Coordinates of C-alpha atoms in Angstrom, one line a residue:
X7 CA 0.0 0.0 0.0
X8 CA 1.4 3.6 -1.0
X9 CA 1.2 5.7 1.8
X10 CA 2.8 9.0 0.5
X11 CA -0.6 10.8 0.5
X12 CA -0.5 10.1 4.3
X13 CA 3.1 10.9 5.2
X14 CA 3.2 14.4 3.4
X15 CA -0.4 15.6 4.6
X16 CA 1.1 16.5 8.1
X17 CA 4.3 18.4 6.0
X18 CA 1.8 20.1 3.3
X19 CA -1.2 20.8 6.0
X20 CA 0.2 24.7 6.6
X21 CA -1.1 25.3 3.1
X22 CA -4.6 24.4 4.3
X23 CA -4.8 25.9 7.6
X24 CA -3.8 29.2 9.3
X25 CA -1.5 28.8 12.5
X26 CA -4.1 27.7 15.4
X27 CA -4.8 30.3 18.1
X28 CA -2.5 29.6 21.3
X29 CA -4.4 27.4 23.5
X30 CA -4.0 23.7 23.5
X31 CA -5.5 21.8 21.1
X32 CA -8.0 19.1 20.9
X33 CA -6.6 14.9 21.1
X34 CA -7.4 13.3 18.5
X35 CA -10.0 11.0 20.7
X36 CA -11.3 14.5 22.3
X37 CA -12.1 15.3 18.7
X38 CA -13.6 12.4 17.8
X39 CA -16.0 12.8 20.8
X40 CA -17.0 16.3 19.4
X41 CA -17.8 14.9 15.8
X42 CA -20.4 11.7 17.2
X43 CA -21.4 13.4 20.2
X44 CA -22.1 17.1 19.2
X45 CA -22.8 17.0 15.4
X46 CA -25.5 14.5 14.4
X47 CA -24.6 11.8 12.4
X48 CA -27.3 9.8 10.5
X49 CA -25.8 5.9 11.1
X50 CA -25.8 6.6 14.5
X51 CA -29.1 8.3 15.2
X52 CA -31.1 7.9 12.3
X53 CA -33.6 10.3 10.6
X54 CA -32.9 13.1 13.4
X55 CA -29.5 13.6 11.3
X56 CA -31.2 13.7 7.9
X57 CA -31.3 16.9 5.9
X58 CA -33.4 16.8 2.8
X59 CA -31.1 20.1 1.6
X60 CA -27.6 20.4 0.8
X61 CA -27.6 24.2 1.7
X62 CA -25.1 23.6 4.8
X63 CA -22.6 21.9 2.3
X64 CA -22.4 24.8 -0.4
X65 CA -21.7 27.4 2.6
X66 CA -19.3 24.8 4.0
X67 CA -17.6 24.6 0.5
X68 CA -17.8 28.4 0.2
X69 CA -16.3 28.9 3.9
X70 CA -13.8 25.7 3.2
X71 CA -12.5 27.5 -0.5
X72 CA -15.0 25.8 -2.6
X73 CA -12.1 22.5 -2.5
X74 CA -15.0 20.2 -4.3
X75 CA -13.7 22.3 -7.4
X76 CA -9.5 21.6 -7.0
X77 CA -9.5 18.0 -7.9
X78 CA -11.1 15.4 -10.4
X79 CA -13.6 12.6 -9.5
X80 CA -15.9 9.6 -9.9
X81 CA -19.3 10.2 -8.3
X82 CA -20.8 6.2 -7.3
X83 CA -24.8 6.3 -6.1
X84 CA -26.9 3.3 -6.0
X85 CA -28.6 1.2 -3.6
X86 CA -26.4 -1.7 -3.7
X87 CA -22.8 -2.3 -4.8
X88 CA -21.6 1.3 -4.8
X89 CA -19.4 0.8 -1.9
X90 CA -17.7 -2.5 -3.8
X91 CA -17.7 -0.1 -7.2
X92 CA -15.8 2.3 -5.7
X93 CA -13.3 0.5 -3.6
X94 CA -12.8 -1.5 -7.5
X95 CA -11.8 1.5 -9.2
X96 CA -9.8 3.3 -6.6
X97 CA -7.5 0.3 -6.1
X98 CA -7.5 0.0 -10.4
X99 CA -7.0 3.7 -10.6
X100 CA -4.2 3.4 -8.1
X101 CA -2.3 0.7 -10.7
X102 CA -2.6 3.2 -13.2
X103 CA 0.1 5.5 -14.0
X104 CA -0.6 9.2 -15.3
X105 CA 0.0 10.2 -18.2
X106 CA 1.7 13.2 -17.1
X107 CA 4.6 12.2 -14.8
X108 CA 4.7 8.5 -15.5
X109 CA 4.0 7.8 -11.9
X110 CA 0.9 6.0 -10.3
X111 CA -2.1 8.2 -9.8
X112 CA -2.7 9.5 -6.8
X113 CA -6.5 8.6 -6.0
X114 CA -8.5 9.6 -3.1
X115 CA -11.3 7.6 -2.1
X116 CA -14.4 8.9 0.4
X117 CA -16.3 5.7 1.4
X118 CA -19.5 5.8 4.1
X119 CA -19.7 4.4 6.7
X120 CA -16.5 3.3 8.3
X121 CA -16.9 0.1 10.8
X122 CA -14.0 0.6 12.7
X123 CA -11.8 3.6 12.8
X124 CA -13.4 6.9 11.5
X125 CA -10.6 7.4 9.4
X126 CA -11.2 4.8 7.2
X127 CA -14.1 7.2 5.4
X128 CA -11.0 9.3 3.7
X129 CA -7.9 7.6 2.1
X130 CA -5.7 8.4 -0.8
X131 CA -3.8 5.0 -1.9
X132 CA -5.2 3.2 0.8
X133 CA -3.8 4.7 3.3
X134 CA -6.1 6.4 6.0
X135 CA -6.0 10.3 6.3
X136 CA -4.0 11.4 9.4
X137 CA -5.1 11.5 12.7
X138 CA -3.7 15.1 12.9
X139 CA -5.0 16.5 9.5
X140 CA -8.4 15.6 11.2
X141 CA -8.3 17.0 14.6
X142 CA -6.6 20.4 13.0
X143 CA -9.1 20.6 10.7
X144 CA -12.0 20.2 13.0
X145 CA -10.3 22.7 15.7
X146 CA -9.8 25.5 12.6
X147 CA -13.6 25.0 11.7
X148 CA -15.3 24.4 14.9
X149 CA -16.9 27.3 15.3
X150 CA -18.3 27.6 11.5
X151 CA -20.0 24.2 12.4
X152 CA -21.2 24.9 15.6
X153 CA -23.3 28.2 14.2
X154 CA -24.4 26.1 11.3
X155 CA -25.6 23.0 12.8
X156 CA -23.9 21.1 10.6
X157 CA -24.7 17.6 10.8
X158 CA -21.7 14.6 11.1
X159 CA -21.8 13.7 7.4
X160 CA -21.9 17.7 6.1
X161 CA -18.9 18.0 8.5
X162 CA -17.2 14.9 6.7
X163 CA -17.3 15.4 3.3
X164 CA -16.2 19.1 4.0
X165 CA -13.1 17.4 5.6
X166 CA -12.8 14.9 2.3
X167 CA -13.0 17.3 -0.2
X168 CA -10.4 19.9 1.8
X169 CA -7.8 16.6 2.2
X170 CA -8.0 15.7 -1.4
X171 CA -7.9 19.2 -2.6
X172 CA -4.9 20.1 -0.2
X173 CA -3.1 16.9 -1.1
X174 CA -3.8 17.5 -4.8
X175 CA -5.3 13.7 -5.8
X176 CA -5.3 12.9 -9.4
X177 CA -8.6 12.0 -9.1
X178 CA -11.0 11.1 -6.4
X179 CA -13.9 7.9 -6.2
X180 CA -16.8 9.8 -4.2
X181 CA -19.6 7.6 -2.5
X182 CA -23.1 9.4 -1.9
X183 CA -24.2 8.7 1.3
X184 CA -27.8 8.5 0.6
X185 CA -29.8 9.2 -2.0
X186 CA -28.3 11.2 -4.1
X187 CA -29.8 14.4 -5.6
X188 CA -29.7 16.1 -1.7
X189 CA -26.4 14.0 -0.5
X190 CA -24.1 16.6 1.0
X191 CA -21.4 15.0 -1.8
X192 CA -23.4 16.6 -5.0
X193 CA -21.7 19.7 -4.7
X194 CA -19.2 18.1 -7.0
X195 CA -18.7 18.0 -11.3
X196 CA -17.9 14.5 -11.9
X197 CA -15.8 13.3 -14.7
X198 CA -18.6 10.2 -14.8
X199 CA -21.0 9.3 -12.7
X200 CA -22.4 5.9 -11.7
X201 CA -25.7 4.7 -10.1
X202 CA -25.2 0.9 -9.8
X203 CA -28.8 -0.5 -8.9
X204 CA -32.4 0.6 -7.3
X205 CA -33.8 -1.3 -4.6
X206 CA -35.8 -0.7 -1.6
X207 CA -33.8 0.8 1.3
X208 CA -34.6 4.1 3.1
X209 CA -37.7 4.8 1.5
X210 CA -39.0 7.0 4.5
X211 CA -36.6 10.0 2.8
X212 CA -36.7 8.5 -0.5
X213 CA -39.7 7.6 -1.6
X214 CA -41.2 3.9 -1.2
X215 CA -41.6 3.1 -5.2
X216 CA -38.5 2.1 -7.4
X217 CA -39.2 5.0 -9.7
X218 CA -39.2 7.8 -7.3
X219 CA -35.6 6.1 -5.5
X220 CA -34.5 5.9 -8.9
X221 CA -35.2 10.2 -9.5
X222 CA -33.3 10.7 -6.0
X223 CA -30.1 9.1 -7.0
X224 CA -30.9 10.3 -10.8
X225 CA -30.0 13.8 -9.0
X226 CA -26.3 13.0 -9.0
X227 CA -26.1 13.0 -13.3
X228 CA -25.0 16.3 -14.4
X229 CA -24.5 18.0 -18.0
X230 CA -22.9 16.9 -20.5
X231 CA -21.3 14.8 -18.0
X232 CA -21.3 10.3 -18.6
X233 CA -23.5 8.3 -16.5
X234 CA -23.1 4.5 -16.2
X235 CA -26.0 2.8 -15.0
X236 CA -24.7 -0.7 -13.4
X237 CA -28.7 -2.3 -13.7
X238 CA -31.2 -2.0 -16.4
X239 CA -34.3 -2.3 -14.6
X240 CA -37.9 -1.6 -16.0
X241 CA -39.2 0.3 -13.3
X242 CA -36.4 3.0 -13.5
X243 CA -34.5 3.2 -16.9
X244 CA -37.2 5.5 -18.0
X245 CA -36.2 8.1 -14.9
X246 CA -32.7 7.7 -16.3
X247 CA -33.3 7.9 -19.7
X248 CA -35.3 11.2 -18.9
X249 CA -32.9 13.0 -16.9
X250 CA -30.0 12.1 -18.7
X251 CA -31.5 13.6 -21.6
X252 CA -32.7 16.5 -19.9
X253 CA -28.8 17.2 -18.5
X254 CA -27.8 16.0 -22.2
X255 CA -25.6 13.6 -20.8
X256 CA -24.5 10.3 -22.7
X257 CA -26.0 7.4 -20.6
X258 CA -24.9 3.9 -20.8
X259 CA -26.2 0.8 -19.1
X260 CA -23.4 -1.5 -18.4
X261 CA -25.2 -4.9 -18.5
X262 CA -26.5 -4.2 -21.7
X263 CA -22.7 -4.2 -22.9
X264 CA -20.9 -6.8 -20.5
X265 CA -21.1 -10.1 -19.1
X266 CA -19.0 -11.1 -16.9
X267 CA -19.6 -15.2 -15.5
X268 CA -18.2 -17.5 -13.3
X269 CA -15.0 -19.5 -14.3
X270 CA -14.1 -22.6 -12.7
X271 CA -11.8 -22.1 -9.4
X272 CA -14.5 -19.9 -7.6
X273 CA -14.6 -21.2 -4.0
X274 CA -16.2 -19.7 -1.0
X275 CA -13.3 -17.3 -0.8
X276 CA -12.7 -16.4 -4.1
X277 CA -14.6 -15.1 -7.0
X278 CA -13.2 -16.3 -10.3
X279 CA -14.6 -14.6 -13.7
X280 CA -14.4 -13.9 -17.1
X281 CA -15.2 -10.5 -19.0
X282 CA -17.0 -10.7 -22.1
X283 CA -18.0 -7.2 -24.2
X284 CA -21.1 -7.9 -26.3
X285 CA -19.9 -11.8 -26.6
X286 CA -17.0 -11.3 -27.7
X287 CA -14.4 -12.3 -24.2
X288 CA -11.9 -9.2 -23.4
X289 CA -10.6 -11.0 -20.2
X290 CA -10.5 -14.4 -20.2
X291 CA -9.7 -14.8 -15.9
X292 CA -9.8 -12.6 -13.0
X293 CA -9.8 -13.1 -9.4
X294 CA -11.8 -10.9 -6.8
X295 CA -11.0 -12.0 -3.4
X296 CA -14.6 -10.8 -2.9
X297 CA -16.7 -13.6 -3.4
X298 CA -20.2 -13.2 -3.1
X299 CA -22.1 -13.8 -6.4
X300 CA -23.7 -10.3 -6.4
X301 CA -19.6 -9.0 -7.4
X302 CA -20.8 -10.2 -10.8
X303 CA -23.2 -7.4 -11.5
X304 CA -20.9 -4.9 -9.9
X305 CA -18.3 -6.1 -11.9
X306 CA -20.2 -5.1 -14.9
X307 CA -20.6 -1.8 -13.9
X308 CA -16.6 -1.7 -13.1
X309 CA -15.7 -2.4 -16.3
X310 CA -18.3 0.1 -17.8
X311 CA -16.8 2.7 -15.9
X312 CA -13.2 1.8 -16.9
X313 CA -14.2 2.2 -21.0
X314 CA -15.5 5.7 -20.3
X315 CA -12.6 6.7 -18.6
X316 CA -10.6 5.0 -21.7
X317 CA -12.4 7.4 -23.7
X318 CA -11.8 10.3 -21.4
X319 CA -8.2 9.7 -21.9
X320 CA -6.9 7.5 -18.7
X321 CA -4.8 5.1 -19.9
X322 CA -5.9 2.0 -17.7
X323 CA -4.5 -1.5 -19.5
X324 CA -6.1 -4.8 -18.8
X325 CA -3.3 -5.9 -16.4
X326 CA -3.8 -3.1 -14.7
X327 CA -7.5 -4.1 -13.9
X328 CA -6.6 -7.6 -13.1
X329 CA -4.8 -6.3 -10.4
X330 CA -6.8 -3.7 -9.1
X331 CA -9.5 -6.5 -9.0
X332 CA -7.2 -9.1 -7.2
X333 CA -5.6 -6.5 -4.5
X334 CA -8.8 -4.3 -4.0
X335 CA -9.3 -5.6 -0.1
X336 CA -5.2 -4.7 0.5
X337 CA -5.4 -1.4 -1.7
X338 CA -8.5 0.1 0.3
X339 CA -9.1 -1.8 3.5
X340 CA -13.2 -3.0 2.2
X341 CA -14.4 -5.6 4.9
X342 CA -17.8 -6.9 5.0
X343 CA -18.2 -8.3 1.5
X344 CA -18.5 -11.9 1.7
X345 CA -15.3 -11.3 4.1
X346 CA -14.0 -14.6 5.3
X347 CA -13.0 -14.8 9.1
X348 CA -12.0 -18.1 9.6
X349 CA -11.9 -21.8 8.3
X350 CA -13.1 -25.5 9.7
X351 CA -16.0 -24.0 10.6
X352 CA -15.6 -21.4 7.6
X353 CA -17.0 -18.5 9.2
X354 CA -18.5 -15.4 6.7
X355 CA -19.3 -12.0 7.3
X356 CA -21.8 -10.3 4.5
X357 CA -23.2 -7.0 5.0
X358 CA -27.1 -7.5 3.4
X359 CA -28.6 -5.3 4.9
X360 CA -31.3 -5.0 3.0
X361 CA -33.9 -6.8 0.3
X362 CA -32.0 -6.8 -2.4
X363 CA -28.9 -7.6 -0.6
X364 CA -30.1 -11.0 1.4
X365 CA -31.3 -12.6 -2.0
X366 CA -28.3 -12.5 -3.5
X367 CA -26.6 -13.3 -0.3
X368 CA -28.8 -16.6 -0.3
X369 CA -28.8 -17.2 -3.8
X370 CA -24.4 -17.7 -3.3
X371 CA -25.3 -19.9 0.0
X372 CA -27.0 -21.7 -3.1
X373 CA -23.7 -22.4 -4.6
X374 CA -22.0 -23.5 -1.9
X375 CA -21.0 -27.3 0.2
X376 CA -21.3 -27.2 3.8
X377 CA -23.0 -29.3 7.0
X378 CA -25.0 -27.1 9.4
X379 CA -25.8 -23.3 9.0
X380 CA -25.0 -21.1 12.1
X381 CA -26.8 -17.5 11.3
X382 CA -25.9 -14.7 13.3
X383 CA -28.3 -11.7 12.5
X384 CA -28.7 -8.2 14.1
X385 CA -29.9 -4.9 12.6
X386 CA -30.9 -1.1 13.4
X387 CA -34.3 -0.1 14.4
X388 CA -35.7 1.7 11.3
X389 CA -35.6 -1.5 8.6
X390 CA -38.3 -3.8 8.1
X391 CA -36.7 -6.5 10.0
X392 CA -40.2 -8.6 9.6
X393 CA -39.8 -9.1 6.1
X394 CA -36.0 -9.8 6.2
X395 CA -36.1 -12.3 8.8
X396 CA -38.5 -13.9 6.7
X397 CA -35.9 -13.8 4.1
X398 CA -33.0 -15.2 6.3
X399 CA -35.6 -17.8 7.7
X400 CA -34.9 -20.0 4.2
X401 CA -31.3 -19.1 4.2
X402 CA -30.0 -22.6 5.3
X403 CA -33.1 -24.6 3.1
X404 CA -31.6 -28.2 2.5
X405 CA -29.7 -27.6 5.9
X406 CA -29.9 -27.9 9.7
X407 CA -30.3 -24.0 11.3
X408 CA -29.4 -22.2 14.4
X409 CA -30.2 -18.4 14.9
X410 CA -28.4 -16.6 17.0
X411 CA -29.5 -12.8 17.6
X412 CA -27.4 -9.6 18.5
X413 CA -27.2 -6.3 18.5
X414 CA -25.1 -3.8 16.5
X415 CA -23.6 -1.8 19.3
X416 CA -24.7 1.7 17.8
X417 CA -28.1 3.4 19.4
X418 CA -29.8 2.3 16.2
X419 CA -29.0 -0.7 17.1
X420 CA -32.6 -2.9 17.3
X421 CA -33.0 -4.1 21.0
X422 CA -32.3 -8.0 20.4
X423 CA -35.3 -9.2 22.8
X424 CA -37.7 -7.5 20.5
X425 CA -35.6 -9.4 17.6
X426 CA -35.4 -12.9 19.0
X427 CA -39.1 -12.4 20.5
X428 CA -40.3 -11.5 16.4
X429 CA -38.2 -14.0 14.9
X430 CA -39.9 -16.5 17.4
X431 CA -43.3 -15.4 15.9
X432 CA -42.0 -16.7 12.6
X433 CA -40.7 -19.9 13.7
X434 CA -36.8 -19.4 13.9
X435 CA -36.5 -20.1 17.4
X436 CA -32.7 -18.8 18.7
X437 CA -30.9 -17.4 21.2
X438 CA -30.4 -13.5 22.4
X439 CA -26.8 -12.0 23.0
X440 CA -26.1 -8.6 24.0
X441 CA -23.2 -8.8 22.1
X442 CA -21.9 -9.8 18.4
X443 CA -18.7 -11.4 20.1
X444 CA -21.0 -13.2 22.7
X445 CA -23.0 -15.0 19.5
X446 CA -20.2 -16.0 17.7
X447 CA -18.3 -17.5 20.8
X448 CA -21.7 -19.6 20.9
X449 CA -22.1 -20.6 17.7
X450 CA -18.1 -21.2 17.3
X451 CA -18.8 -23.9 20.4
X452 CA -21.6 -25.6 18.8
X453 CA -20.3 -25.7 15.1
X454 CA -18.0 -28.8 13.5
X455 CA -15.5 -27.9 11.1
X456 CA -18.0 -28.8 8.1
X457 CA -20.7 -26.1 9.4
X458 CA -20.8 -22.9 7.9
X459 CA -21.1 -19.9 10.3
X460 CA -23.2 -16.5 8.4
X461 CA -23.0 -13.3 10.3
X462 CA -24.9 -11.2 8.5
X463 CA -27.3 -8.0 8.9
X464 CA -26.4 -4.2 9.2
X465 CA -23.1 -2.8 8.4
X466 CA -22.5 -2.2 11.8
X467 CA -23.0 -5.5 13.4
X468 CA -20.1 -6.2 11.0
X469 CA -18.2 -3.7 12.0
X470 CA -18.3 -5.0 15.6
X471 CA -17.3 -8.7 14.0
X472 CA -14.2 -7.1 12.8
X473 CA -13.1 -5.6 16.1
X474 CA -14.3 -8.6 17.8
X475 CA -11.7 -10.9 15.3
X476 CA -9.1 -8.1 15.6
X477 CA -9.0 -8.5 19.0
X478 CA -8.9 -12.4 18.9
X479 CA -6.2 -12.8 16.5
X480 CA -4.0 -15.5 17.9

């Protein structure tokens, strides 16, 4: 991992940031405190932090410098797959060299949310943005988000945009948030855009139809600018269709063009696949060490997004993709993608957090040989956990099943009596623990090397898996 982004920031900082006023200065923990205690921050309180306007942002960008104008980017919406997207072409945009200097390019990446250190929202070649780029940055602009109210995502994209500007990226992969069309990150003019797939996910702020979630994240397409669109999908390509051609931007839908299948060597750790452009095959074998089916599609719209940059002059070779494919976990630090924790019992963590998510989570389970199934499951308060536990309750079909229920330790986090008692209701009797560490330990005792053990649910009941195996390593 290159991390010369991360050693210079400190060095090149004094070009951001006046000299601080003489008293001392916040610890990098006493900041973090301020940013989740004092700002709101959506992941961790829900719809209280939600802003259907982006009106804080453009007077952030306006007090900040307008930075969101000083470097290049790749602006990734969708409902699922645009964290996986972007991750893909920051690590291939990292093998690729400019054609300026000769050298790799120097490619930012803002990501949402992070499951274990903050930091892990904002790199530039992998590597994390400093601890004190961040705390200087909050202490310079504390009081201008104090007397705005800004909220903890506003606040984090202004501190994105400023790194990447300061530290002068070649280009930077930018995940919206939410949505897309009021997402504090479209304040940007994207060299392409990308809207992966609809599906149903926060429809209490945008909209409970697939058409009218498709005209949120349609808000992200600008003029004259590209747009790849990952899905074709009946119920939205017309909203695409339209506002492309009212922004008069060329639109293309990548599975329309590409195919990528399975080759044999896939296991349940490894994804291995060939590219094929209109039937004719461009790359005969690639591995993704990412290996949940669902890569497939996102793949797709990986490859999509790599032609139009072709076109707009980046000169990104095939070997250059292979790689970026094979190291994207390394390059960019993604966890929770069909993220394997441990073998004999293989043990999985798979962030489906959602519809569309847990059916192509089962539909790999599918594809797979194992013994007994041992589902761990927790998720925030504001999803339809009915319906998904109704999903998950076919998950091991063919298999012997044991539930065990937890909690994602965030105040979203659905009380797990109310989520045992419900899942009782629809016959997937399990046990309760207060704690994602306390299930696994259980399920760990009761499985034999042949079982299979699926912790699976919101984002941040993964994030407390990782900590829980970071803190086990033998």
């Amino acid at each position: 991992m290159d991390t010369t982004g991360a050693t210079q920031a400190i060095s090149n900082y004094a070009f951001f940031i006046e000299p601080t006023q003489p008293h001392r200065l916040m610890t990098y923990q006493e900041t973090l405190n301020y940013m989740f205690n004092s700002l709101p921050m959506y992941h961790r309180v829900g719809k209280a932090a939600y802003k259907a306007d982006i009106t804080n942002t453009l007077d952030m960008m306006e007090h900040l410098g307008h930075p969101e104008t000083r470097f290049q980017s790749i602006h990734v919406a969708g409902t699922n797959g645009k964290g996986s997207v972007s991750h893909f072409l920051a690590s291939i945009l990292h093998k690729t060299e400019s054609s300026a200097t000769g050298k790799a390019l120097k490619v930012g990446l803002y990501t949402s949310p992070h499951l274990v250190d903050f930091r892990e929202r904002i790199r530039i070649n992998g590597a994390m943005i400093p601890e004190e780029y961040v705390t200087r940055f909050i202490e310079k602009n504390k009081t201008f988000f104090d007397s705005h109210q800004l909220s903890f995502f506003e606040m984090t994209v202004g501190l994105a945009f400023s790194y990447f500007a300061n530290e002068q990226v070649d280009i930077a992969v930018i995940e919206v948030g939410m949505g897309g069309r009021l997402d504090s990150t479209n304040v940007i003019s994207p060299l392409l855009s990308i809207i992966t797939n609809i599906s149903f996910d926060h429809t209490q702020f945008l909209g409970n139809t697939l058409a009218l979630i498709a005209g949120e994240k349609a808000g992200i397409i600008k003029e004259h600018t590209p747009v790849v669109i990952g899905q074709t999908q009946a119920e939205t390509q017309p909203v695409f269709l339209s506002k492309a051609a009212e922004k008069e931007a060329p639109i293309i839908f990548a599975d329309q063009h590409y195919t990528i299948e399975e080759v044999e060597g896939s296991s349940s750790t490894e994804l291995h696949f060939r590219v094929e452009r209109e039937g004719v095959t461009l790359l005969p074998h690639l591995v993704s060490p990412m290996a949940g089916s669902y890569q497939l599609k996102n793949l797709a719209t990986v490859m999509q997004a790599v032609e139009e940059l072709r076109h707009i002059g980046f000169a990104i070779a095939d070997e250059q993709i292979l790689q970026g494919v094979a190291d994207v976990v390394s390059d960019t630090g993604l966890h929770g993608r069909w993220e394997c924790f441990g073998k004999a019992p293989l043990i999985i963590g798979e962030t489906a957090h959602n519809e569309d998510g847990v059916h192509e989570m089962l539909a790999k389970l599918q594809t797979m040989q194992y013994d007994d199934l041992h589902l761990v499951y927790g998720c925030v308060n504001d999803k339809d956990f009915s319906h998904i536990l109704q999903l998950i309750g076919n998950a091991g079909k063919g298999h012997a099943s044991h539930f065990y229920y937890s909690q994602p330790s965030v105040p979203r986090g659905l009380d797990v009596t109310i989520l045992a008692a419900k899942a009782a209701e629809l016959g997937m009797q399990g046990s309760a623990f207060p704690t994602v560490g306390e299930a696994i330990e259980e399920a760990k005792s009761r499985a034999t090397a042949g079982d299979l053990i699926l912790i699976t649910g919101s984002i941040f009941l993964i994030a407390d898996t990782v900590e829980y195996f970071n803190s086990h390593e033998q």
